[in-house]
Short mmCIF file of the C-alpha atoms (twelve columns), coordinates in Angstrom:
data_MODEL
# 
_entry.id   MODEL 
# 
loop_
_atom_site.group_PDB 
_atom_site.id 
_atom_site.type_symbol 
_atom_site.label_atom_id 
_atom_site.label_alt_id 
_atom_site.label_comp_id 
_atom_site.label_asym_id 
_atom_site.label_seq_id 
_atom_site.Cartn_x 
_atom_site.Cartn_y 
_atom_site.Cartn_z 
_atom_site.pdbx_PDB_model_num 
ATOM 1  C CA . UNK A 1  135.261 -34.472 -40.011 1 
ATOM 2  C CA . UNK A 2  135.386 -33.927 -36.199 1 
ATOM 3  C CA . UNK A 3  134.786 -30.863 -34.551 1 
ATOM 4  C CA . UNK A 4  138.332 -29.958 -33.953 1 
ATOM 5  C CA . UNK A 5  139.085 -29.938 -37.294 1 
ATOM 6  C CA . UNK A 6  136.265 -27.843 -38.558 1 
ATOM 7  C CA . UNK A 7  137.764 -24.786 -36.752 1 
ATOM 8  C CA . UNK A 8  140.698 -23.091 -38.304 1 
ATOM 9  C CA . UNK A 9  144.186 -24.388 -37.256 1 
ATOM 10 C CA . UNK A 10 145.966 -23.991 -39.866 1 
ATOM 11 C CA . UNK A 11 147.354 -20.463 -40.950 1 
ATOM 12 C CA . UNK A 12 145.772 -20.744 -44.441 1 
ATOM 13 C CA . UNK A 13 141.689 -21.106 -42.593 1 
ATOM 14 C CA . UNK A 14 142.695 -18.224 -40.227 1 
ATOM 15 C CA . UNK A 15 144.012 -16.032 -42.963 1 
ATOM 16 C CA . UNK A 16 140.719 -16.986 -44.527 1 
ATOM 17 C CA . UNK A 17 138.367 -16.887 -41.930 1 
ATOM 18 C CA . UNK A 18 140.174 -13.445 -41.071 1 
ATOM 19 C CA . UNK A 19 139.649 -12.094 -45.004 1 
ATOM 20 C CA . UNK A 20 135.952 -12.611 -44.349 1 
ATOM 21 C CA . UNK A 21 135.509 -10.832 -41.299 1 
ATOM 22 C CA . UNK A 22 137.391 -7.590  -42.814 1 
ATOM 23 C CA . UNK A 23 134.940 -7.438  -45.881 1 
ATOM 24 C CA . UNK A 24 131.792 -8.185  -43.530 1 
ATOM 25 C CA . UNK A 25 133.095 -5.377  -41.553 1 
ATOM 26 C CA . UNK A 26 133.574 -3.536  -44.502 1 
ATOM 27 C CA . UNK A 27 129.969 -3.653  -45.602 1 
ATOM 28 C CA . UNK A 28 128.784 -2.908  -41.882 1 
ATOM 29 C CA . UNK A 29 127.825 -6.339  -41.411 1 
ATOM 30 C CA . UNK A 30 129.029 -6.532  -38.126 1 
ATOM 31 C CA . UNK A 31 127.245 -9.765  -37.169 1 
ATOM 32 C CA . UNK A 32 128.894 -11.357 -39.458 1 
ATOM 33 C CA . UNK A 33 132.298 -9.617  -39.186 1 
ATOM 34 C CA . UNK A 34 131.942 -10.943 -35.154 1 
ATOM 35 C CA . UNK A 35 131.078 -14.517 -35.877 1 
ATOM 36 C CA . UNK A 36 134.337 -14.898 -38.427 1 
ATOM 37 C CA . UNK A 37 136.537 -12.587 -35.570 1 
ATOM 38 C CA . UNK A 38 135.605 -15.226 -32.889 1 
ATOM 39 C CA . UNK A 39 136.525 -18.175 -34.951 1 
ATOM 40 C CA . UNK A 40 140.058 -16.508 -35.441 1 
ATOM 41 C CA . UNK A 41 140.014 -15.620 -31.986 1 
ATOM 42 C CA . UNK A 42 139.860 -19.118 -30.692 1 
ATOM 43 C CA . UNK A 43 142.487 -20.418 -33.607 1 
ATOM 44 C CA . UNK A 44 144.938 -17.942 -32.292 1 
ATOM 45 C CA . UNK A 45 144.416 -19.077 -28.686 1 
ATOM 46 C CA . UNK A 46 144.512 -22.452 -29.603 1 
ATOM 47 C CA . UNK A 47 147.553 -21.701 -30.848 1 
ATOM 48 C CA . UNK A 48 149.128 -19.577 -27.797 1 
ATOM 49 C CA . UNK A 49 149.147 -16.501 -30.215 1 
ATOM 50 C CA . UNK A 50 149.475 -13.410 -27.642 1 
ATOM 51 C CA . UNK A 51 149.767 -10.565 -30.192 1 
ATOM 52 C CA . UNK A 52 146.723 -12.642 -32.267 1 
ATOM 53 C CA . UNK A 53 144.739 -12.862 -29.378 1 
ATOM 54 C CA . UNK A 54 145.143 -9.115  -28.650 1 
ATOM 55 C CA . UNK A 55 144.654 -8.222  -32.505 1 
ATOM 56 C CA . UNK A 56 141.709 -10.366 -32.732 1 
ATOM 57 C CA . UNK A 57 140.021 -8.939  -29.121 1 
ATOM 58 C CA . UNK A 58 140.390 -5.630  -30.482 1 
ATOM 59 C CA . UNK A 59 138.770 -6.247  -34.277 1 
ATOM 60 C CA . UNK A 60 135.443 -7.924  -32.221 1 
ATOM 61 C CA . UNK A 61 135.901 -4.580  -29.640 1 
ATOM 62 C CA . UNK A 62 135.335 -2.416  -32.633 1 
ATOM 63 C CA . UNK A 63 132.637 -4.183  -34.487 1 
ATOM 64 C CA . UNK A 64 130.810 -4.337  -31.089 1 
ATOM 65 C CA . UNK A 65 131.063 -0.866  -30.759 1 
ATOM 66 C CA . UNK A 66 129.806 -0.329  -34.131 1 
ATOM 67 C CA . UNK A 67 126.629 -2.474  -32.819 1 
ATOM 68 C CA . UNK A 68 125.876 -0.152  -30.244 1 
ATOM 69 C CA . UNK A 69 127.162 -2.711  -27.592 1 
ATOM 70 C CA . UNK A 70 129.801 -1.012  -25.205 1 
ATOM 71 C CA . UNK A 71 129.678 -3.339  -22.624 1 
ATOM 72 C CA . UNK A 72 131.226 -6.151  -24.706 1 
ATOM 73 C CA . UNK A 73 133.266 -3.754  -26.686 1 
ATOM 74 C CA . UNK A 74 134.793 -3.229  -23.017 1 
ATOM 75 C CA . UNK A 75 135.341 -6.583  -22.342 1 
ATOM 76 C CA . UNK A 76 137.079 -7.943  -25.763 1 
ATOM 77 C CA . UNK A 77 139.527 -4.898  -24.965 1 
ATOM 78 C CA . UNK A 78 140.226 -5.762  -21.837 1 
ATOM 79 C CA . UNK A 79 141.457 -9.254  -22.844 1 
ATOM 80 C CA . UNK A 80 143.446 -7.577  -25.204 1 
ATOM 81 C CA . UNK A 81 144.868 -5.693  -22.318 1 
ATOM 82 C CA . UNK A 82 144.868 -2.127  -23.707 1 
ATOM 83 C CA . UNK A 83 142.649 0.926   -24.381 1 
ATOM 84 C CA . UNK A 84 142.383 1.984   -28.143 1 
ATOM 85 C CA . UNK A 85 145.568 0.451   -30.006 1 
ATOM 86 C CA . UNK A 86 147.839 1.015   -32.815 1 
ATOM 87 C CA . UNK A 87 147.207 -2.521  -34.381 1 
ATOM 88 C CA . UNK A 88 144.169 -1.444  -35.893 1 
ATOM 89 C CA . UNK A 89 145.999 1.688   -37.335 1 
# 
């Protein structure tokens, strides 16, 4: 298996990789929650997924927050380009 294809690329891994990172985030396992968030985060911009990108920036700005770590809370929002957002409702 190369490296490429150990990464999520297809819709059913992100939807799975995404499923973990809500329930780690859940149980305030936020390290966790981040490592699953990122791997989502590159799929969707690997995939030239705006709205995924943004969606995905702002789940790893709130688990960073939870983590006590503002400064990279700050920066995953400003890739998603906003201040606090209505996708995570």
């Amino acid at each position: 298996m190369s490296a490429a294809s150990a990464t999520p690329s297809d819709i059913v891994s992100l939807r799975m990789s995404h499923c973990r990172a809500e329930h780690a985030a859940r149980s305030a396992q936020y390290h966790l929650a981040v490592l699953h968030y990122r791997t989502c985060l590159e799929a969707a911009e690997r995939r030239e997924d705006c709205r995924a990108v943004e969606f995905f920036a702002l789940k790893l700005a709130h688990c960073y927050e939870h983590m006590g770590l503002p400064d990279k809370a700050a920066s995953f929002r400003a890739l998603a380009g906003s201040g606090p957002s209505p996708l995570l409702g």
